[in-house]
mmCIF file of C-alpha atoms in Angstrom:
data_model
loop_
_atom_site.group_PDB
_atom_site.id
_atom_site.type_symbol
_atom_site.label_atom_id
_atom_site.label_comp_id
_atom_site.label_asym_id
_atom_site.label_seq_id
_atom_site.Cartn_x
_atom_site.Cartn_y
_atom_site.Cartn_z
ATOM 1 C CA MET W 888 65.496 -101.002 -62.693
ATOM 2 C CA ILE W 889 64.696 -101.084 -66.373
ATOM 3 C CA SER W 890 63.013 -104.266 -68.072
ATOM 4 C CA ASP W 891 61.036 -105.394 -71.020
ATOM 5 C CA ALA W 892 63.178 -103.942 -73.560
ATOM 6 C CA ASN W 893 63.565 -105.317 -76.878
ATOM 7 C CA GLN W 894 65.381 -102.406 -78.793
ATOM 8 C CA GLN W 895 66.233 -100.262 -75.630
ATOM 9 C CA ALA W 896 65.855 -96.644 -76.255
ATOM 10 C CA VAL W 897 66.585 -95.964 -72.595
ATOM 11 C CA ASP W 898 69.964 -96.929 -71.626
ATOM 12 C CA THR W 899 70.040 -96.063 -67.716
ATOM 13 C CA VAL W 900 67.860 -94.102 -65.361
ATOM 14 C CA SER W 901 69.157 -92.098 -62.168
ATOM 15 C CA PHE W 902 67.543 -89.930 -59.568
ATOM 16 C CA ASN W 903 68.654 -86.418 -58.466
ATOM 17 C CA GLU W 904 67.205 -83.498 -56.800
ATOM 18 C CA GLY W 905 63.582 -84.696 -57.053
ATOM 19 C CA LYS W 906 63.793 -85.685 -60.659
ATOM 20 C CA LEU W 907 64.239 -88.994 -62.796
ATOM 21 C CA ILE W 908 66.910 -88.803 -65.210
ATOM 22 C CA ILE W 909 66.504 -90.883 -68.332
ATOM 23 C CA ASN W 910 69.727 -91.574 -70.215
ATOM 24 C CA LEU W 911 69.195 -92.399 -73.680
ATOM 25 C CA ASN W 912 70.893 -95.043 -75.915
ATOM 26 C CA PRO W 913 72.912 -93.135 -78.553
ATOM 27 C CA ASP W 914 71.952 -95.666 -81.226
ATOM 28 C CA THR W 915 68.209 -95.176 -80.672
ATOM 29 C CA ASP W 916 66.061 -93.945 -83.530
ATOM 30 C CA ALA W 917 63.153 -92.906 -81.250
ATOM 31 C CA ASP W 918 62.305 -89.081 -81.252
ATOM 32 C CA THR W 919 60.003 -89.259 -78.174
ATOM 33 C CA ILE W 920 59.783 -90.733 -74.872
ATOM 34 C CA GLU W 921 56.456 -90.934 -72.974
ATOM 35 C CA PHE W 922 56.167 -91.420 -69.219
ATOM 36 C CA ARG W 923 53.000 -93.317 -67.962
ATOM 37 C CA SER W 924 51.738 -94.136 -64.879
ATOM 38 C CA PRO W 925 51.264 -97.660 -63.613
ATOM 39 C CA ASP W 926 47.658 -97.542 -64.887
ATOM 40 C CA GLY W 927 48.955 -96.425 -68.488
ATOM 41 C CA LYS W 928 47.919 -92.798 -67.938
ATOM 42 C CA LEU W 929 50.275 -90.398 -69.897
ATOM 43 C CA LEU W 930 52.026 -88.100 -67.549
ATOM 44 C CA GLN W 931 54.765 -86.630 -69.778
ATOM 45 C CA THR W 932 55.878 -86.541 -73.473
ATOM 46 C CA SER W 933 59.474 -85.553 -73.975
ATOM 47 C CA GLN W 934 60.954 -84.803 -77.539
ATOM 48 C CA ILE W 935 64.300 -86.416 -77.764
ATOM 49 C CA GLY W 936 65.744 -84.411 -80.605
ATOM 50 C CA ARG W 937 69.500 -84.425 -80.291
ATOM 51 C CA LYS W 938 69.433 -84.628 -76.616
ATOM 52 C CA GLN W 939 70.769 -87.930 -74.945
ATOM 53 C CA GLN W 940 68.874 -87.250 -71.618
ATOM 54 C CA VAL W 941 65.232 -86.442 -70.565
ATOM 55 C CA THR W 942 64.279 -85.472 -67.127
ATOM 56 C CA VAL W 943 60.944 -86.162 -65.276
ATOM 57 C CA PRO W 944 59.791 -84.423 -62.159
ATOM 58 C CA LEU W 945 59.003 -86.816 -59.364
ATOM 59 C CA LEU W 946 56.882 -84.166 -57.214
ATOM 60 C CA ILE W 947 53.623 -83.149 -57.988
ATOM 61 C CA LYS W 948 51.292 -80.274 -56.388
ATOM 62 C CA TYR W 949 49.975 -81.097 -53.105
ATOM 63 C CA GLY W 950 46.613 -79.393 -52.135
ATOM 64 C CA ASN W 951 46.255 -75.660 -52.339
ATOM 65 C CA VAL W 952 49.360 -74.780 -50.293
ATOM 66 C CA HIS W 953 51.963 -72.725 -52.395
ATOM 67 C CA GLY W 954 55.290 -74.633 -52.723
ATOM 68 C CA VAL W 955 54.135 -77.702 -51.038
ATOM 69 C CA ASN W 956 54.350 -80.757 -53.358
ATOM 70 C CA LYS W 957 54.125 -84.516 -52.792
ATOM 71 C CA PRO W 958 55.960 -87.331 -54.753
ATOM 72 C CA LEU W 959 54.458 -89.625 -57.205
ATOM 73 C CA PRO W 960 52.708 -92.925 -55.887
ATOM 74 C CA ALA W 961 55.083 -95.794 -55.760
ATOM 75 C CA GLY W 962 54.765 -98.490 -58.574
ATOM 76 C CA ASP W 963 56.118 -99.460 -61.991
ATOM 77 C CA TYR W 964 55.978 -96.541 -64.563
ATOM 78 C CA GLY W 965 56.260 -96.914 -68.260
ATOM 79 C CA LEU W 966 59.008 -95.392 -70.595
ATOM 80 C CA ILE W 967 57.460 -95.581 -73.990
ATOM 81 C CA ALA W 968 59.910 -94.614 -76.927
ATOM 82 C CA THR W 969 58.239 -93.839 -80.274
ATOM 83 C CA LYS W 970 59.251 -92.591 -83.643
ATOM 84 C CA SER W 971 57.165 -90.599 -86.024
ATOM 85 C CA SER W 972 56.330 -91.668 -89.513
ATOM 86 C CA GLU W 973 55.651 -89.834 -92.602
ATOM 87 C CA ASP W 974 51.731 -90.181 -92.081
ATOM 88 C CA ASN W 975 52.156 -88.730 -88.571
ATOM 89 C CA ASP W 976 51.809 -92.162 -86.793
ATOM 90 C CA HIS W 977 53.963 -92.794 -83.857
ATOM 91 C CA LYS W 978 55.487 -96.249 -84.005
ATOM 92 C CA THR W 979 56.641 -97.757 -80.747
ATOM 93 C CA VAL W 980 60.377 -98.521 -80.510
ATOM 94 C CA SER W 981 60.516 -99.863 -77.205
ATOM 95 C CA GLU W 982 58.504 -100.295 -74.058
ATOM 96 C CA GLN W 983 60.386 -100.339 -70.600
ATOM 97 C CA THR W 984 59.515 -99.910 -66.922
ATOM 98 C CA VAL W 985 61.053 -98.176 -64.095
ATOM 99 C CA GLU W 986 60.101 -99.084 -60.559
ATOM 100 C CA LEU W 987 59.549 -96.045 -58.247
ATOM 101 C CA THR W 988 59.880 -96.872 -54.502
ATOM 102 C CA SER W 989 58.887 -95.228 -51.326
ATOM 103 C CA SER W 990 60.792 -96.246 -48.208
ATOM 104 C CA PHE W 991 62.440 -94.608 -45.162
ATOM 105 C CA SER W 992 64.133 -95.372 -41.814
ATOM 106 C CA VAL W 993 65.295 -93.400 -38.810
ATOM 107 C CA ALA W 994 69.085 -93.811 -39.160
ATOM 108 C CA ASP W 995 70.204 -91.899 -36.065
ATOM 109 C CA VAL W 996 68.723 -90.291 -32.821
ATOM 110 C CA SER W 997 71.136 -87.968 -30.758
ATOM 111 C CA VAL W 998 70.610 -85.655 -27.920
ATOM 112 C CA LEU W 999 70.952 -81.924 -28.256
ATOM 113 C CA LYS W 1000 71.902 -79.655 -25.196
ATOM 114 C CA ASN W 1001 70.842 -76.250 -24.561
ATOM 115 C CA ASN W 1002 74.306 -74.212 -24.133
ATOM 116 C CA ALA W 1003 72.785 -70.866 -24.208
ATOM 117 C CA PRO W 1004 72.702 -68.846 -20.907
ATOM 118 C CA SER W 1005 69.001 -67.934 -19.816
ATOM 119 C CA ASP W 1006 67.697 -64.301 -19.491
ATOM 120 C CA PHE W 1007 67.803 -64.633 -16.012
ATOM 121 C CA ASP W 1008 70.708 -66.631 -14.929
ATOM 122 C CA ASN W 1009 74.072 -66.916 -16.714
ATOM 123 C CA ASN W 1010 75.237 -69.912 -14.560
ATOM 124 C CA VAL W 1011 72.565 -72.458 -15.652
ATOM 125 C CA PRO W 1012 74.694 -75.311 -16.953
ATOM 126 C CA ALA W 1013 74.108 -77.131 -20.303
ATOM 127 C CA TYR W 1014 71.213 -79.518 -20.044
ATOM 128 C CA ALA W 1015 69.623 -82.117 -22.273
ATOM 129 C CA ASP W 1016 66.538 -80.444 -23.951
ATOM 130 C CA ASN W 1017 65.663 -81.823 -27.781
ATOM 131 C CA LEU W 1018 66.577 -84.652 -29.707
ATOM 132 C CA GLN W 1019 67.963 -84.711 -33.124
ATOM 133 C CA VAL W 1020 66.423 -87.259 -35.720
ATOM 134 C CA THR W 1021 68.299 -88.380 -38.840
ATOM 135 C CA VAL W 1022 65.847 -89.704 -41.431
ATOM 136 C CA LYS W 1023 67.269 -91.764 -44.294
ATOM 137 C CA ASN W 1024 65.423 -92.090 -47.752
ATOM 138 C CA ASP W 1025 65.643 -95.660 -48.649
ATOM 139 C CA GLY W 1026 63.482 -95.344 -51.961
ATOM 140 C CA ASN W 1027 64.084 -93.663 -54.833
ATOM 141 C CA LEU W 1028 61.227 -91.315 -54.876
ATOM 142 C CA PRO W 1029 61.830 -87.963 -53.080
ATOM 143 C CA LEU W 1030 60.580 -88.307 -49.280
ATOM 144 C CA GLY W 1031 58.722 -85.290 -48.002
ATOM 145 C CA ILE W 1032 58.532 -84.891 -44.195
ATOM 146 C CA LYS W 1033 55.556 -83.007 -42.465
ATOM 147 C CA TYR W 1034 56.197 -84.019 -39.023
ATOM 148 C CA ILE W 1035 58.739 -85.610 -36.413
ATOM 149 C CA GLY W 1036 57.824 -85.942 -32.725
ATOM 150 C CA VAL W 1037 58.230 -87.984 -29.752
ATOM 151 C CA THR W 1038 55.083 -89.121 -28.582
ATOM 152 C CA ASP W 1039 55.761 -91.125 -25.428
ATOM 153 C CA GLY W 1040 58.716 -92.249 -23.256
ATOM 154 C CA VAL W 1041 59.844 -88.663 -22.380
ATOM 155 C CA PRO W 1042 58.711 -86.168 -19.764
ATOM 156 C CA SER W 1043 57.156 -83.653 -22.268
ATOM 157 C CA PRO W 1044 55.755 -85.928 -25.122
ATOM 158 C CA ILE W 1045 54.892 -84.058 -28.478
ATOM 159 C CA PRO W 1046 51.333 -84.737 -29.484
ATOM 160 C CA PRO W 1047 51.022 -87.407 -32.333
ATOM 161 C CA PRO W 1048 50.758 -85.958 -35.765
ATOM 162 C CA GLN W 1049 46.999 -86.245 -36.006
ATOM 163 C CA GLU W 1050 46.782 -83.740 -33.195
ATOM 164 C CA VAL W 1051 49.655 -81.419 -34.348
ATOM 165 C CA LEU W 1052 48.630 -81.331 -37.923
ATOM 166 C CA GLY W 1053 45.011 -81.372 -37.969
ATOM 167 C CA GLY W 1054 45.013 -82.100 -41.648
ATOM 168 C CA GLY W 1055 47.268 -79.250 -42.368
ATOM 169 C CA MET W 1056 51.070 -78.810 -42.799
ATOM 170 C CA SER W 1057 52.286 -77.328 -39.446
ATOM 171 C CA THR W 1058 55.996 -77.861 -38.623
ATOM 172 C CA SER W 1059 56.161 -76.140 -35.300
ATOM 173 C CA VAL W 1060 57.479 -79.361 -33.549
ATOM 174 C CA PHE W 1061 60.550 -79.580 -35.680
ATOM 175 C CA GLU W 1062 63.107 -78.004 -38.010
ATOM 176 C CA LEU W 1063 66.228 -78.529 -39.917
ATOM 177 C CA ALA W 1064 69.082 -79.528 -37.505
ATOM 178 C CA ASP W 1065 71.669 -77.132 -39.079
ATOM 179 C CA HIS W 1066 69.555 -73.898 -38.995
ATOM 180 C CA ASN W 1067 66.234 -72.414 -37.973
ATOM 181 C CA SER W 1068 64.000 -73.292 -41.092
ATOM 182 C CA THR W 1069 60.552 -74.759 -41.299
ATOM 183 C CA GLY W 1070 59.447 -77.238 -43.898
ATOM 184 C CA PRO W 1071 57.920 -79.256 -45.632
ATOM 185 C CA PHE W 1072 61.331 -80.631 -46.204
ATOM 186 C CA TYR W 1073 62.323 -83.156 -48.961
ATOM 187 C CA ILE W 1074 65.023 -85.945 -48.817
ATOM 188 C CA ASP W 1075 66.534 -86.962 -52.153
ATOM 189 C CA SER W 1076 66.978 -90.570 -52.964
ATOM 190 C CA ASN W 1077 69.405 -92.520 -50.929
ATOM 191 C CA SER W 1078 70.123 -89.317 -49.020
ATOM 192 C CA THR W 1079 69.682 -88.396 -45.129
ATOM 193 C CA LEU W 1080 68.525 -85.175 -43.617
ATOM 194 C CA ALA W 1081 68.891 -84.333 -39.857
ATOM 195 C CA PHE W 1082 65.969 -82.650 -38.014
ATOM 196 C CA LYS W 1083 65.786 -81.326 -34.491
ATOM 197 C CA THR W 1084 62.741 -81.065 -31.997
ATOM 198 C CA THR W 1085 61.938 -77.620 -31.010
ATOM 199 C CA THR W 1086 59.595 -78.093 -27.960
ATOM 200 C CA GLY W 1087 62.069 -79.390 -25.254
ATOM 201 C CA PRO W 1088 60.698 -83.039 -24.977
ATOM 202 C CA LEU W 1089 63.573 -84.024 -22.615
ATOM 203 C CA SER W 1090 62.807 -81.333 -19.889
ATOM 204 C CA TYR W 1091 60.290 -81.592 -16.924
ATOM 205 C CA TYR W 1092 58.070 -78.645 -16.813
ATOM 206 C CA ALA W 1093 56.711 -77.074 -13.670
ATOM 207 C CA TYR W 1094 57.356 -80.045 -11.285
ATOM 208 C CA TRP W 1095 59.739 -79.077 -8.577
ATOM 209 C CA GLN W 1096 57.405 -76.502 -6.669
ATOM 210 C CA ASN W 1097 57.073 -76.602 -3.135
ATOM 211 C CA PRO W 1098 53.624 -77.882 -2.080
ATOM 212 C CA GLU W 1099 53.985 -76.436 1.541
ATOM 213 C CA GLY W 1100 54.348 -73.040 -0.042
ATOM 214 C CA GLY W 1101 51.088 -73.527 -2.050
ATOM 215 C CA ASP W 1102 52.640 -73.934 -5.276
ATOM 216 C CA SER W 1103 50.618 -76.074 -7.913
ATOM 217 C CA PRO W 1104 52.666 -79.123 -9.080
ATOM 218 C CA GLY W 1105 51.225 -78.587 -12.767
ATOM 219 C CA PRO W 1106 50.252 -81.381 -15.193
ATOM 220 C CA HIS W 1107 51.595 -84.859 -14.571
ATOM 221 C CA THR W 1108 53.720 -86.669 -17.048
ATOM 222 C CA TRP W 1109 56.106 -89.525 -16.925
ATOM 223 C CA GLY W 1110 59.002 -89.140 -14.421
ATOM 224 C CA ALA W 1111 57.635 -86.170 -12.489
ATOM 225 C CA PRO W 1112 56.443 -86.035 -8.848
ATOM 226 C CA LYS W 1113 52.912 -86.144 -8.530
ATOM 227 C CA ASN W 1114 52.344 -83.631 -5.776
ATOM 228 C CA GLY W 1115 55.351 -81.275 -6.427
ATOM 229 C CA ALA W 1116 58.573 -81.736 -4.558
ATOM 230 C CA SER W 1117 61.433 -79.670 -2.859
ATOM 231 C CA TRP W 1118 64.614 -78.879 -5.185
ATOM 232 C CA GLU W 1119 66.594 -81.196 -2.829
ATOM 233 C CA THR W 1120 64.251 -84.387 -3.540
ATOM 234 C CA ILE W 1121 64.289 -83.641 -7.276
ATOM 235 C CA GLN W 1122 68.034 -83.615 -7.203
ATOM 236 C CA ALA W 1123 68.346 -86.622 -5.153
ATOM 237 C CA ASN W 1124 65.875 -88.814 -7.236
ATOM 238 C CA TYR W 1125 65.872 -87.823 -10.703
ATOM 239 C CA CYS W 1126 68.621 -87.894 -13.432
ATOM 240 C CA THR W 1127 69.979 -90.828 -11.747
ATOM 241 C CA GLY W 1128 70.500 -93.266 -14.596
ATOM 242 C CA ASP W 1129 66.742 -94.258 -15.400
ATOM 243 C CA GLN W 1130 66.150 -95.797 -18.814
ATOM 244 C CA HIS W 1131 63.008 -95.677 -20.875
ATOM 245 C CA PRO W 1132 61.853 -96.660 -24.268
ATOM 246 C CA ALA W 1133 60.753 -93.533 -26.400
ATOM 247 C CA THR W 1134 58.641 -93.594 -29.518
ATOM 248 C CA ILE W 1135 59.880 -91.448 -32.593
ATOM 249 C CA VAL W 1136 57.107 -90.855 -34.983
ATOM 250 C CA VAL W 1137 57.952 -89.741 -38.660
ATOM 251 C CA ALA W 1138 55.102 -88.620 -40.832
ATOM 252 C CA PRO W 1139 55.865 -88.183 -44.572
ATOM 253 C CA ILE W 1140 53.746 -86.322 -47.054
ATOM 254 C CA ASN W 1141 52.928 -89.608 -49.168
ATOM 255 C CA LEU W 1142 53.271 -92.481 -46.609
ATOM 256 C CA ASP W 1143 51.571 -93.419 -43.498
ATOM 257 C CA SER W 1144 53.311 -92.272 -40.139
ATOM 258 C CA GLN W 1145 55.856 -94.765 -39.002
ATOM 259 C CA GLN W 1146 57.481 -95.378 -35.704
ATOM 260 C CA ALA W 1147 60.902 -96.029 -34.367
ATOM 261 C CA THR W 1148 61.922 -96.813 -30.794
ATOM 262 C CA VAL W 1149 64.971 -95.555 -28.903
ATOM 263 C CA THR W 1150 66.270 -96.123 -25.393
ATOM 264 C CA LEU W 1151 66.793 -92.973 -23.586
ATOM 265 C CA ARG W 1152 68.953 -92.684 -20.285
ATOM 266 C CA TRP W 1153 68.553 -89.751 -18.043
ATOM 267 C CA ASP W 1154 71.765 -89.157 -16.097
ATOM 268 C CA GLY W 1155 74.075 -86.457 -14.867
ATOM 269 C CA LYS W 1156 72.224 -84.238 -12.438
ATOM 270 C CA ALA W 1157 68.914 -82.215 -12.333
ATOM 271 C CA THR W 1158 69.306 -78.630 -13.071
ATOM 272 C CA ARG W 1159 66.950 -75.606 -13.062
ATOM 273 C CA ARG W 1160 66.381 -74.574 -16.633
ATOM 274 C CA GLN W 1161 66.203 -71.041 -15.579
ATOM 275 C CA ARG W 1162 66.627 -69.638 -11.947
ATOM 276 C CA LEU W 1163 63.031 -68.125 -12.049
ATOM 277 C CA ASP W 1164 61.532 -71.034 -13.880
ATOM 278 C CA THR W 1165 59.795 -73.751 -11.988
ATOM 279 C CA ASP W 1166 61.044 -76.542 -14.232
ATOM 280 C CA TYR W 1167 64.128 -78.459 -14.665
ATOM 281 C CA ALA W 1168 66.291 -80.798 -16.929
ATOM 282 C CA CYS W 1169 69.092 -83.388 -16.800
ATOM 283 C CA THR W 1170 72.579 -82.390 -17.691
ATOM 284 C CA ASN W 1171 73.123 -85.607 -19.543
ATOM 285 C CA VAL W 1172 70.818 -87.780 -21.655
ATOM 286 C CA SER W 1173 71.838 -90.542 -23.961
ATOM 287 C CA ALA W 1174 70.095 -92.308 -26.827
ATOM 288 C CA SER W 1175 70.785 -96.220 -27.904
ATOM 289 C CA ASN W 1176 69.249 -99.308 -29.446
ATOM 290 C CA ILE W 1177 67.235 -97.523 -32.385
ATOM 291 C CA SER W 1178 64.782 -99.958 -33.879
ATOM 292 C CA ASN W 1179 62.606 -99.260 -36.976
ATOM 293 C CA LYS W 1180 59.174 -100.571 -37.935
ATOM 294 C CA ASN W 1181 58.545 -101.219 -41.570
ATOM 295 C CA SER W 1182 58.124 -98.152 -43.605
ATOM 296 C CA SER W 1183 57.974 -98.811 -47.262
ATOM 297 C CA ALA W 1184 55.452 -98.703 -50.102
#
């Protein structure tokens, strides 16, 4: 992590809550620590004084949106320790580097059920509706998340990030798993955070209408009857153990979008999501075989 030191002013570094924590050697006679970018640009100067620790924020302002920041670019950053002289010159005591990295992976995918009774039917059983995606920050820079979606392999795919975001920071298709809050969200170094989809990608929308009654079958996506079907046909032919690979897409603020695949199995039985609705879902869906593509910088 730290290298190129003769007389080391910096003892160790650590990462916590989006900050680089610089722990100083108690024997150093330096009085200033300069934090420089990989191309040598001075980013921060910290006076040491009697302190044995200096902190550097790793998040910088992102665009014109209040409260939205992005992590520093990955690379080797300089930690330059200097000491003032009587003629106001600054003598370099030591030059060290710290490598800042960006890397992440999808650590887990699980299925969430809608257990709440509907406004129209309190007898609707729990059905599989959304996915919970746990993302792990494998780097030491904070990881900002602006999109999580399922772009194929499910009955109701979530549009890819370029369509949803449109250059902005919309988070309407996912939120934190433990409560209803929207982002952007930041994952600290070597930490995980769970998110849930919010648009019901595991549900089949507007597909069980009866064509003999003049109902429209609605738009066709994977797994749905092309021309509508009776409720008996839906229950007999769907949610019977079919398996399909689904694509999970995660778009961080400071990295390109990356994909992971997961095998989803539709099981249990088909059930109406609401008595008056024309859509349905399976009572059981399971996820397995998560595979990540490369996602580092």
